[in-house]
Amino acid sequence: IKELTYQTEEDKKNLLRLQDLVDKLQLKVKAYKRQAEEAEEQANTNLSKFRKVQHELDEAEERADIAESQVNKLRAKSRDIGAKQKLHDEE
């Protein structure tokens, strides 16, 4: 009976230790889940900012292309006017 009582006491101690370990691990799991959710929110925020800046960059590049095209047209027009003026002056 002493042996059985001793074994029962040891089992209770082990059970308490294991329950304490389970509780600690559950707290860690909750903390990790919270950290993962916060990281996901931050990632979504950063992705949203990136997409906004990417859109702004695309628009700026489009405006730059249009401006460059207009400059090239004006240069061509200026050359034509210069050539006509030179031809007129030679007459």
N, CA, C and O atoms as a printed pandas DataFrame, in Angstrom:
     atom_number atom_name residue_name chain_id  residue_number  x_coord  y_coord  z_coord
0              1         N          ILE        A               1    0.845   -1.193    0.000
1              2        CA          ILE        A               1    0.000    0.000    0.000
2              3         C          ILE        A               1    0.883    1.246    0.000
3              4         O          ILE        A               1    0.558    2.227   -0.669
4              5         N          LYS        A               2    2.006    1.223    0.747
5              6        CA          LYS        A               2    2.907    2.373    0.754
6              7         C          LYS        A               2    3.404    2.672   -0.654
7              8         O          LYS        A               2    3.457    3.824   -1.086
8              9         N          GLU        A               3    3.763    1.615   -1.350
9             10        CA          GLU        A               3    4.258    1.776   -2.726
10            11         C          GLU        A               3    3.183    2.385   -3.607
11            12         O          GLU        A               3    3.473    3.265   -4.418
12            13         N          LEU        A               4    1.969    1.939   -3.464
13            14        CA          LEU        A               4    0.850    2.463   -4.254
14            15         C          LEU        A               4    0.585    3.924   -3.917
15            16         O          LEU        A               4    0.318    4.728   -4.810
16            17         N          THR        A               5    0.657    4.269   -2.641
17            18        CA          THR        A               5    0.461    5.655   -2.212
18            19         C          THR        A               5    1.576    6.536   -2.777
19            20         O          THR        A               5    1.330    7.638   -3.267
20            21         N          TYR        A               6    2.804    6.028   -2.696
21            22        CA          TYR        A               6    3.949    6.773   -3.226
22            23         C          TYR        A               6    3.779    7.001   -4.732
23            24         O          TYR        A               6    3.994    8.105   -5.234
24            25         N          GLN        A               7    3.394    5.953   -5.429
25            26        CA          GLN        A               7    3.210    6.057   -6.882
26            27         C          GLN        A               7    2.096    7.045   -7.214
27            28         O          GLN        A               7    2.207    7.808   -8.173
28            29         N          THR        A               8    1.036    7.033   -6.432
29            30        CA          THR        A               8   -0.078    7.960   -6.654
30            31         C          THR        A               8    0.380    9.400   -6.458
31            32         O          THR        A               8    0.026   10.283   -7.239
32            33         N          GLU        A               9    1.173    9.634   -5.408
33            34        CA          GLU        A               9    1.700   10.979   -5.149
34            35         C          GLU        A               9    2.610   11.438   -6.293
35            36         O          GLU        A               9    2.550   12.590   -6.724
36            37         N          GLU        A              10    3.439   10.536   -6.768
37            38        CA          GLU        A              10    4.334   10.869   -7.885
38            39         C          GLU        A              10    3.530   11.182   -9.155
39            40         O          GLU        A              10    3.844   12.112   -9.897
40            41         N          ASP        A              11    2.496   10.386   -9.378
41            42        CA          ASP        A              11    1.636   10.633  -10.542
42            43         C          ASP        A              11    0.967   12.002  -10.449
43            44         O          ASP        A              11    0.851   12.711  -11.449
44            45         N          LYS        A              12    0.529   12.371   -9.248
45            46        CA          LYS        A              12   -0.105   13.685   -9.054
46            47         C          LYS        A              12    0.891   14.812   -9.332
47            48         O          LYS        A              12    0.566   15.806   -9.982
48            49         N          LYS        A              13    2.134   14.624   -8.812
49            50        CA          LYS        A              13    3.168   15.639   -9.046
50            51         C          LYS        A              13    3.463   15.779  -10.541
51            52         O          LYS        A              13    3.579   16.883  -11.073
52            53         N          ASN        A              14    3.578   14.632  -11.194
53            54        CA          ASN        A              14    3.833   14.655  -12.640
54            55         C          ASN        A              14    2.687   15.317  -13.392
55            56         O          ASN        A              14    2.900   16.086  -14.329
56            57         N          LEU        A              15    1.475   15.006  -12.965
57            58        CA          LEU        A              15    0.304   15.598  -13.604
58            59         C          LEU        A              15    0.305   17.117  -13.437
59            60         O          LEU        A              15    0.019   17.848  -14.384
60            61         N          LEU        A              16    0.626   17.587  -12.235
61            62        CA          LEU        A              16    0.684   19.030  -11.987
62            63         C          LEU        A              16    1.782   19.695  -12.820
63            64         O          LEU        A              16    1.584   20.774  -13.380
64            65         N          ARG        A              17    2.948   19.031  -12.893
65            66        CA          ARG        A              17    4.041   19.584  -13.707
66            67         C          ARG        A              17    3.642   19.651  -15.176
67            68         O          ARG        A              17    3.892   20.642  -15.863
68            69         N          LEU        A              18    3.020   18.577  -15.638
69            70        CA          LEU        A              18    2.600   18.548  -17.041
70            71         C          LEU        A              18    1.517   19.587  -17.321
71            72         O          LEU        A              18    1.531   20.239  -18.365
72            73         N          GLN        A              19    0.581   19.739  -16.387
73            74        CA          GLN        A              19   -0.477   20.735  -16.570
74            75         C          GLN        A              19    0.125   22.141  -16.601
75            76         O          GLN        A              19   -0.291   22.983  -17.397
76            77         N          ASP        A              20    1.103   22.388  -15.731
77            78        CA          ASP        A              20    1.789   23.682  -15.714
78            79         C          ASP        A              20    2.501   23.918  -17.049
79            80         O          ASP        A              20    2.466   25.019  -17.599
80            81         N          LEU        A              21    3.141   22.873  -17.556
81            82        CA          LEU        A              21    3.827   22.977  -18.842
82            83         C          LEU        A              21    2.836   23.259  -19.969
83            84         O          LEU        A              21    3.096   24.092  -20.837
84            85         N          VAL        A              22    1.713   22.570  -19.952
85            86        CA          VAL        A              22    0.671   22.799  -20.960
86            87         C          VAL        A              22    0.184   24.243  -20.898
87            88         O          VAL        A              22    0.025   24.893  -21.931
88            89         N          ASP        A              23   -0.052   24.740  -19.691
89            90        CA          ASP        A              23   -0.513   26.129  -19.529
90            91         C          ASP        A              23    0.506   27.119  -20.094
91            92         O          ASP        A              23    0.143   28.057  -20.803
92            93         N          LYS        A              24    1.780   26.899  -19.775
93            94        CA          LYS        A              24    2.827   27.789  -20.284
94            95         C          LYS        A              24    2.900   27.736  -21.813
95            96         O          LYS        A              24    3.050   28.764  -22.474
96            97         N          LEU        A              25    2.793   26.534  -22.359
97            98        CA          LEU        A              25    2.853   26.390  -23.817
98            99         C          LEU        A              25    1.646   27.046  -24.490
99           100         O          LEU        A              25    1.771   27.637  -25.563
100          101         N          GLN        A              26    0.484   26.938  -23.855
101          102        CA          GLN        A              26   -0.700   27.593  -24.415
102          103         C          GLN        A              26   -0.532   29.110  -24.428
103          104         O          GLN        A              26   -0.947   29.775  -25.378
104          105         N          LEU        A              27    0.076   29.657  -23.377
105          106        CA          LEU        A              27    0.350   31.097  -23.347
106          107         C          LEU        A              27    1.318   31.491  -24.463
107          108         O          LEU        A              27    1.153   32.528  -25.107
108          109         N          LYS        A              28    2.333   30.644  -24.681
109          110        CA          LYS        A              28    3.279   30.924  -25.767
110          111         C          LYS        A              28    2.580   30.883  -27.122
111          112         O          LYS        A              28    2.822   31.729  -27.982
112          113         N          VAL        A              29    1.714   29.894  -27.302
113          114        CA          VAL        A              29    0.975   29.780  -28.566
114          115         C          VAL        A              29    0.131   31.025  -28.798
115          116         O          VAL        A              29    0.103   31.558  -29.908
116          117         N          LYS        A              30   -0.557   31.492  -27.762
117          118        CA          LYS        A              30   -1.372   32.709  -27.888
118          119         C          LYS        A              30   -0.499   33.904  -28.255
119          120         O          LYS        A              30   -0.864   34.714  -29.108
120          121         N          ALA        A              31    0.660   34.006  -27.600
121          122        CA          ALA        A              31    1.574   35.120  -27.890
122          123         C          ALA        A              31    2.068   35.045  -29.330
123          124         O          ALA        A              31    2.135   36.064  -30.016
124          125         N          TYR        A              32    2.415   33.840  -29.794
125          126        CA          TYR        A              32    2.891   33.685  -31.171
126          127         C          TYR        A              32    1.791   33.999  -32.177
127          128         O          TYR        A              32    2.045   34.606  -33.217
128          129         N          LYS        A              33    0.568   33.582  -31.862
129          130        CA          LYS        A              33   -0.555   33.896  -32.752
130          131         C          LYS        A              33   -0.763   35.400  -32.845
131          132         O          LYS        A              33   -0.990   35.935  -33.930
132          133         N          ARG        A              34   -0.685   36.074  -31.713
133          134        CA          ARG        A              34   -0.849   37.530  -31.684
134          135         C          ARG        A              34    0.268   38.200  -32.502
135          136         O          ARG        A              34    0.016   39.127  -33.271
136          137         N          GLN        A              35    1.497   37.715  -32.321
137          138        CA          GLN        A              35    2.619   38.265  -33.083
138          139         C          GLN        A              35    2.429   38.029  -34.581
139          140         O          GLN        A              35    2.721   38.903  -35.397
140          141         N          ALA        A              36    1.940   36.846  -34.932
141          142        CA          ALA        A              36    1.711   36.537  -36.345
142          143         C          ALA        A              36    0.633   37.443  -36.927
143          144         O          ALA        A              36    0.764   37.921  -38.054
144          145         N          GLU        A              37   -0.428   37.680  -36.165
145          146        CA          GLU        A              37   -1.495   38.570  -36.634
146          147         C          GLU        A              37   -0.980   39.993  -36.813
147          148         O          GLU        A              37   -1.306   40.660  -37.795
148          149         N          GLU        A              38   -0.167   40.459  -35.851
149          150        CA          GLU        A              38    0.397   41.804  -35.956
150          151         C          GLU        A              38    1.329   41.906  -37.161
151          152         O          GLU        A              38    1.327   42.910  -37.873
152          153         N          ALA        A              39    2.122   40.862  -37.382
153          154        CA          ALA        A              39    3.037   40.855  -38.525
154          155         C          ALA        A              39    2.250   40.856  -39.836
155          156         O          ALA        A              39    2.633   41.522  -40.798
156          157         N          GLU        A              40    1.152   40.108  -39.867
157          158        CA          GLU        A              40    0.321   40.068  -41.072
158          159         C          GLU        A              40   -0.314   41.431  -41.335
159          160         O          GLU        A              40   -0.373   41.882  -42.479
160          161         N          GLU        A              41   -0.788   42.084  -40.277
161          162        CA          GLU        A              41   -1.358   43.424  -40.434
162          163         C          GLU        A              41   -0.307   44.398  -40.962
163          164         O          GLU        A              41   -0.583   45.203  -41.851
164          165         N          GLN        A              42    0.895   44.313  -40.406
165          166        CA          GLN        A              42    1.980   45.197  -40.847
166          167         C          GLN        A              42    2.332   44.908  -42.303
167          168         O          GLN        A              42    2.565   45.829  -43.086
168          169         N          ALA        A              43    2.369   43.628  -42.662
169          170        CA          ALA        A              43    2.673   43.257  -44.044
170          171         C          ALA        A              43    1.605   43.800  -44.991
171          172         O          ALA        A              43    1.928   44.310  -46.064
172          173         N          ASN        A              44    0.340   43.692  -44.599
173          174        CA          ASN        A              44   -0.739   44.220  -45.438
174          175         C          ASN        A              44   -0.641   45.732  -45.581
175          176         O          ASN        A              44   -0.870   46.275  -46.662
176          177         N          THR        A              45   -0.298   46.415  -44.482
177          178        CA          THR        A              45   -0.126   47.870  -44.533
178          179         C          THR        A              45    1.010   48.235  -45.478
179          180         O          THR        A              45    0.876   49.130  -46.313
180          181         N          ASN        A              46    2.130   47.530  -45.336
181          182        CA          ASN        A              46    3.280   47.812  -46.201
182          183         C          ASN        A              46    2.976   47.493  -47.659
183          184         O          ASN        A              46    3.405   48.220  -48.555
184          185         N          LEU        A              47    2.245   46.418  -47.904
185          186        CA          LEU        A              47    1.881   46.061  -49.272
186          187         C          LEU        A              47    0.979   47.127  -49.878
187          188         O          LEU        A              47    1.124   47.484  -51.047
188          189         N          SER        A              48    0.059   47.625  -49.087
189          190        CA          SER        A              48   -0.835   48.684  -49.552
190          191         C          SER        A              48   -0.042   49.943  -49.895
191          192         O          SER        A              48   -0.277   50.570  -50.928
192          193         N          LYS        A              49    0.898   50.307  -49.024
193          194        CA          LYS        A              49    1.746   51.477  -49.292
194          195         C          LYS        A              49    2.569   51.264  -50.557
195          196         O          LYS        A              49    2.701   52.171  -51.379
196          197         N          PHE        A              50    3.121   50.059  -50.708
197          198        CA          PHE        A              50    3.925   49.754  -51.887
198          199         C          PHE        A              50    3.096   49.893  -53.157
199          200         O          PHE        A              50    3.543   50.493  -54.135
200          201         N          ARG        A              51    1.883   49.338  -53.140
201          202        CA          ARG        A              51    1.026   49.412  -54.329
202          203         C          ARG        A              51    0.688   50.858  -54.674
203          204         O          ARG        A              51    0.649   51.230  -55.847
204          205         N          LYS        A              52    0.442   51.673  -53.644
205          206        CA          LYS        A              52    0.132   53.087  -53.868
206          207         C          LYS        A              52    1.320   53.795  -54.513
207          208         O          LYS        A              52    1.164   54.524  -55.493
208          209         N          VAL        A              53    2.514   53.570  -53.950
209          210        CA          VAL        A              53    3.712   54.211  -54.491
210          211         C          VAL        A              53    4.001   53.692  -55.897
211          212         O          VAL        A              53    4.417   54.458  -56.766
212          213         N          GLN        A              54    3.785   52.395  -56.127
213          214        CA          GLN        A              54    4.000   51.821  -57.459
214          215         C          GLN        A              54    3.063   52.473  -58.471
215          216         O          GLN        A              54    3.468   52.775  -59.593
216          217         N          HIS        A              55    1.816   52.690  -58.074
217          218        CA          HIS        A              55    0.833   53.342  -58.948
218          219         C          HIS        A              55    1.272   54.776  -59.249
219          220         O          HIS        A              55    1.207   55.227  -60.392
220          221         N          GLU        A              56    1.721   55.487  -58.207
221          222        CA          GLU        A              56    2.193   56.857  -58.404
222          223         C          GLU        A              56    3.403   56.887  -59.332
223          224         O          GLU        A              56    3.522   57.780  -60.171
224          225         N          LEU        A              57    4.297   55.915  -59.184
225          226        CA          LEU        A              57    5.468   55.827  -60.056
226          227         C          LEU        A              57    5.050   55.576  -61.502
227          228         O          LEU        A              57    5.571   56.208  -62.421
228          229         N          ASP        A              58    4.113   54.656  -61.702
229          230        CA          ASP        A              58    3.627   54.376  -63.058
230          231         C          ASP        A              58    3.045   55.634  -63.697
231          232         O          ASP        A              58    3.296   55.918  -64.868
232          233         N          GLU        A              59    2.266   56.383  -62.920
233          234        CA          GLU        A              59    1.677   57.616  -63.445
234          235         C          GLU        A              59    2.755   58.644  -63.764
235          236         O          GLU        A              59    2.677   59.326  -64.786
236          237         N          ALA        A              60    3.755   58.761  -62.903
237          238        CA          ALA        A              60    4.840   59.715  -63.137
238          239         C          ALA        A              60    5.632   59.334  -64.384
239          240         O          ALA        A              60    6.013   60.204  -65.167
240          241         N          GLU        A              61    5.882   58.038  -64.574
241          242        CA          GLU        A              61    6.593   57.583  -65.771
242          243         C          GLU        A              61    5.781   57.875  -67.025
243          244         O          GLU        A              61    6.333   58.263  -68.054
244          245         N          GLU        A              62    4.476   57.688  -66.936
245          246        CA          GLU        A              62    3.614   57.984  -68.083
246          247         C          GLU        A              62    3.668   59.474  -68.418
247          248         O          GLU        A              62    3.766   59.845  -69.588
248          249         N          ARG        A              63    3.605   60.328  -67.393
249          250        CA          ARG        A              63    3.694   61.778  -67.625
250          251         C          ARG        A              63    5.053   62.145  -68.227
251          252         O          ARG        A              63    5.134   63.000  -69.108
252          253         N          ALA        A              64    6.111   61.502  -67.752
253          254        CA          ALA        A              64    7.451   61.767  -68.286
254          255         C          ALA        A              64    7.540   61.349  -69.751
255          256         O          ALA        A              64    8.139   62.057  -70.561
256          257         N          ASP        A              65    6.951   60.212  -70.096
257          258        CA          ASP        A              65    6.945   59.758  -71.494
258          259         C          ASP        A              65    6.199   60.745  -72.385
259          260         O          ASP        A              65    6.648   61.061  -73.486
260          261         N          ILE        A              66    5.058   61.228  -71.902
261          262        CA          ILE        A              66    4.272   62.205  -72.672
262          263         C          ILE        A              66    5.078   63.487  -72.856
263          264         O          ILE        A              66    5.125   64.046  -73.952
264          265         N          ALA        A              67    5.711   63.948  -71.785
265          266        CA          ALA        A              67    6.513   65.173  -71.866
266          267         C          ALA        A              67    7.678   64.996  -72.829
267          268         O          ALA        A              67    7.982   65.897  -73.610
268          269         N          GLU        A              68    8.328   63.846  -72.779
269          270        CA          GLU        A              68    9.446   63.581  -73.683
270          271         C          GLU        A              68    8.974   63.568  -75.134
271          272         O          GLU        A              68    9.650   64.094  -76.018
272          273         N          SER        A              69    7.829   62.973  -75.371
273          274        CA          SER        A              69    7.261   62.947  -76.719
274          275         C          SER        A              69    6.968   64.361  -77.211
275          276         O          SER        A              69    7.243   64.692  -78.364
276          277         N          GLN        A              70    6.412   65.188  -76.336
277          278        CA          GLN        A              70    6.116   66.572  -76.716
278          279         C          GLN        A              70    7.399   67.346  -77.008
279          280         O          GLN        A              70    7.446   68.135  -77.951
280          281         N          VAL        A              71    8.428   67.126  -76.211
281          282        CA          VAL        A              71    9.714   67.791  -76.454
282          283         C          VAL        A              71   10.268   67.379  -77.812
283          284         O          VAL        A              71   10.761   68.220  -78.564
284          285         N          ASN        A              72   10.187   66.094  -78.126
285          286        CA          ASN        A              72   10.691   65.624  -79.420
286          287         C          ASN        A              72    9.912   66.238  -80.578
287          288         O          ASN        A              72   10.499   66.590  -81.601
288          289         N          LYS        A              73    8.599   66.368  -80.426
289          290        CA          LYS        A              73    7.786   67.000  -81.471
290          291         C          LYS        A              73    8.178   68.460  -81.641
291          292         O          LYS        A              73    8.294   68.957  -82.761
292          293         N          LEU        A              74    8.382   69.148  -80.508
293          294        CA          LEU        A              74    8.780   70.560  -80.581
294          295         C          LEU        A              74   10.154   70.716  -81.221
295          296         O          LEU        A              74   10.376   71.661  -81.978
296          297         N          ARG        A              75   11.070   69.815  -80.934
297          298        CA          ARG        A              75   12.402   69.866  -81.559
298          299         C          ARG        A              75   12.282   69.679  -83.072
299          300         O          ARG        A              75   12.905   70.398  -83.853
300          301         N          ALA        A              76   11.464   68.693  -83.467
301          302        CA          ALA        A              76   11.283   68.447  -84.902
302          303         C          ALA        A              76   10.656   69.665  -85.566
303          304         O          ALA        A              76   11.069   70.070  -86.653
304          305         N          LYS        A              77    9.670   70.241  -84.916
305          306        CA          LYS        A              77    9.005   71.428  -85.453
306          307         C          LYS        A              77    9.997   72.588  -85.547
307          308         O          LYS        A              77    9.999   73.331  -86.528
308          309         N          SER        A              78   10.827   72.737  -84.538
309          310        CA          SER        A              78   11.833   73.799  -84.526
310          311         C          SER        A              78   12.825   73.609  -85.666
311          312         O          SER        A              78   13.221   74.581  -86.309
312          313         N          ARG        A              79   13.230   72.369  -85.924
313          314        CA          ARG        A              79   14.151   72.099  -87.039
314          315         C          ARG        A              79   13.496   72.445  -88.369
315          316         O          ARG        A              79   14.126   73.023  -89.254
316          317         N          ASP        A              80   12.210   72.081  -88.499
317          318        CA          ASP        A              80   11.494   72.395  -89.739
318          319         C          ASP        A              80   11.416   73.898  -89.955
319          320         O          ASP        A              80   11.642   74.394  -91.058
320          321         N          ILE        A              81   11.094   74.616  -88.881
321          322        CA          ILE        A              81   10.996   76.075  -88.985
322          323         C          ILE        A              81   12.366   76.650  -89.328
323          324         O          ILE        A              81   12.474   77.555  -90.155
324          325         N          GLY        A              82   13.408   76.126  -88.694
325          326        CA          GLY        A              82   14.770   76.594  -88.973
326          327         C          GLY        A              82   15.164   76.323  -90.405
327          328         O          GLY        A              82   15.784   77.169  -91.050
328          329         N          ALA        A              83   14.815   75.155  -90.914
329          330        CA          ALA        A              83   15.150   74.810  -92.300
330          331         C          ALA        A              83   14.383   75.698  -93.267
331          332         O          ALA        A              83   14.946   76.155  -94.261
332          333         N          LYS        A              84   13.099   75.952  -92.992
333          334        CA          LYS        A              84   12.298   76.823  -93.858
334          335         C          LYS        A              84   12.838   78.248  -93.822
335          336         O          LYS        A              84   12.885   78.929  -94.846
336          337         N          GLN        A              85   13.245   78.695  -92.634
337          338        CA          GLN        A              85   13.788   80.053  -92.495
338          339         C          GLN        A              85   15.080   80.176  -93.296
339          340         O          GLN        A              85   15.305   81.183  -93.968
340          341         N          LYS        A              86   15.920   79.162  -93.225
341          342        CA          LYS        A              86   17.183   79.173  -93.961
342          343         C          LYS        A              86   16.911   79.194  -95.453
343          344         O          LYS        A              86   17.566   79.923  -96.199
344          345         N          LEU        A              87   15.949   78.400  -95.888
345          346        CA          LEU        A              87   15.584   78.347  -97.301
346          347         C          LEU        A              87   15.042   79.697  -97.744
347          348         O          LEU        A              87   15.360   80.164  -98.837
348          349         N          HIS        A              88   14.236   80.319  -96.916
349          350        CA          HIS        A              88   13.647   81.618  -97.222
350          351         C          HIS        A              88   14.737   82.697  -97.297
351          352         O          HIS        A              88   14.697   83.581  -98.153
352          353         N          ASP        A              89   15.700   82.605  -96.389
353          354        CA          ASP        A              89   16.781   83.587  -96.373
354          355         C          ASP        A              89   17.659   83.462  -97.611
355          356         O          ASP        A              89   18.215   84.456  -98.078
356          357         N          GLU        A              90   17.787   82.265  -98.140
357          358        CA          GLU        A              90   18.622   82.049  -99.319
358          359         C          GLU        A              90   17.962   82.578 -100.577
359          360         O          GLU        A              90   18.641   82.817 -101.575
360          361         N          GLU        A              91   16.664   82.762 -100.549
361          362        CA          GLU        A              91   15.964   83.214 -101.754
362          363         C          GLU        A              91   16.219   84.608 -102.014
363          364         O          GLU        A              91   15.709   85.157 -102.990
